Short mmCIF file of C-alpha atoms in Angstrom, two decimals:
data_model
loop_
_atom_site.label_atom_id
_atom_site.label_comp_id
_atom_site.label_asym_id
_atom_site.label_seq_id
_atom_site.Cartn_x
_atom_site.Cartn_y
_atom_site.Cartn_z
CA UNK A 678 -25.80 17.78 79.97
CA UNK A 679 -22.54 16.93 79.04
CA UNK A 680 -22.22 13.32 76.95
CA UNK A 681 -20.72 12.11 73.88
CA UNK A 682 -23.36 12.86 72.06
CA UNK A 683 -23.29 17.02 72.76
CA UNK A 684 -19.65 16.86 71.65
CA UNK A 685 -18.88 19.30 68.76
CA UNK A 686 -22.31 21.43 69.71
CA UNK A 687 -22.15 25.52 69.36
CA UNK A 688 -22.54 27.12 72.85
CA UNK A 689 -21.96 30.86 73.77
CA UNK A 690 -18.58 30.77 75.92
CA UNK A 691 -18.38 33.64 78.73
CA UNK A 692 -15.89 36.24 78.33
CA UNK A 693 -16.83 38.66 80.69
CA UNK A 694 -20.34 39.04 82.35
CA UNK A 695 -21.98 40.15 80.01
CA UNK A 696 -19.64 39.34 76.60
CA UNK A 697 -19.93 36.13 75.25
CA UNK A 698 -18.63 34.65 71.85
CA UNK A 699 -19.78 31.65 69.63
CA UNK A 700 -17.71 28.22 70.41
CA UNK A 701 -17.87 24.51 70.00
CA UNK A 702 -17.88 22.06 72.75
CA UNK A 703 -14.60 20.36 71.97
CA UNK A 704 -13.60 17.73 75.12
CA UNK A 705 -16.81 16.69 76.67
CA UNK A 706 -14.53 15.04 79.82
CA UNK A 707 -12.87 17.78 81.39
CA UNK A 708 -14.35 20.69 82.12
CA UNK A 709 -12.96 23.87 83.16
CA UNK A 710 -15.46 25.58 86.15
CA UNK A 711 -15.16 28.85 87.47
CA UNK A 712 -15.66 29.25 91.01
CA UNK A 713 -15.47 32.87 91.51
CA UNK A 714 -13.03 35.74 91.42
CA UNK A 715 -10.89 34.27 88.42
CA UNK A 716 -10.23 31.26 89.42
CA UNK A 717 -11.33 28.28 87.20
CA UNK A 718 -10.98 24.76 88.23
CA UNK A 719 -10.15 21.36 86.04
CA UNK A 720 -13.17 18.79 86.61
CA UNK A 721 -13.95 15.57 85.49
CA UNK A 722 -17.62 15.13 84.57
CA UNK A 723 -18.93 13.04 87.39
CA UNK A 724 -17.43 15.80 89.92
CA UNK A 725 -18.64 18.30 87.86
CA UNK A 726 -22.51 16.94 88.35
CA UNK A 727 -21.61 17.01 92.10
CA UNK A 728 -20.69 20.68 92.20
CA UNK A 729 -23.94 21.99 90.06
CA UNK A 730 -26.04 20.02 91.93
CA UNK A 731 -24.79 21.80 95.23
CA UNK A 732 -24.93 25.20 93.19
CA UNK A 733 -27.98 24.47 91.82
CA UNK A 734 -29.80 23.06 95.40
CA UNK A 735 -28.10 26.61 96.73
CA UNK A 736 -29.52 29.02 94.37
CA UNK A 737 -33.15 26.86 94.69
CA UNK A 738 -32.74 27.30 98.69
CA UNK A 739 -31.90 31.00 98.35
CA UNK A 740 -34.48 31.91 96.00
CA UNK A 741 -37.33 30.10 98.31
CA UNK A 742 -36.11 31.86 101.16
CA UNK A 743 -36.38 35.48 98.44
CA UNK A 744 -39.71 34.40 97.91
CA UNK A 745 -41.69 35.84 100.24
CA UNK A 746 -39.64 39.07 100.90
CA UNK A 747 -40.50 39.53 97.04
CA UNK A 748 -44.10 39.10 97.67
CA UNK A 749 -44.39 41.66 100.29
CA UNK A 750 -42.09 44.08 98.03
CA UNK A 751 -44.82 43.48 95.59
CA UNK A 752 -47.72 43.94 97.93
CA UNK A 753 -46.21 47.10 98.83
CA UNK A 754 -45.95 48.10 95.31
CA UNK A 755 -49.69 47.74 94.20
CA UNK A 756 -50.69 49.83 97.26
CA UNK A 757 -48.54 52.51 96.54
CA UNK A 758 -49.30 52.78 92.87
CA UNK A 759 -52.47 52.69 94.26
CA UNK A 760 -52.62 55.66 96.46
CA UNK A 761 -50.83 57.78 93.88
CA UNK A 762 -53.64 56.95 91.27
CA UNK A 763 -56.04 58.02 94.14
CA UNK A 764 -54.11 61.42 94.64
CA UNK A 765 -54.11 62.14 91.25
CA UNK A 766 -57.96 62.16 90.51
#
């Protein structure tokens, strides 16, 4: 969460995907958000607590809906690896 008191904290800033380097959080108001492709966006905090909580209610609604398909993928899985065990003996 970002408050006064997390000001000055280490964090791991982003470079690329998977390169990150050692920083400090320095202005605990503004907060730059990147919203895909390369583009980053200036936020206050307060709409900044608006946007996660869409991402985050997004990627909860996304990952239900995964759920099940991952399930069945699973299913699937065990009964193959179970038939090849079978073949084997």
């Amino acid at each position: 969460m970002l408050n006064k008191n997390n000001e000055g904290k280490e964090l791991l800033v982003p470079l690329t995907s998977p390169m990150h380097v050692p920083g400090k959080l320095h202005n605990v108001e503004h907060v730059l958000i990147d919203v895909g492709t390369g583009y980053y966006v200036k936020n206050e905090n307060e709409d900044d607590k608006d946007f996660f909580k869409r991402k985050t209610d997004f990627f909860t609604k996304q990952t239900e809906k995964m759920q099940p398909a991952l399930q069945e993928k699973h299913a699937m899985k065990q009964a193959l690896m179970e038939m090849m065990s079978q073949k084997i003996q």
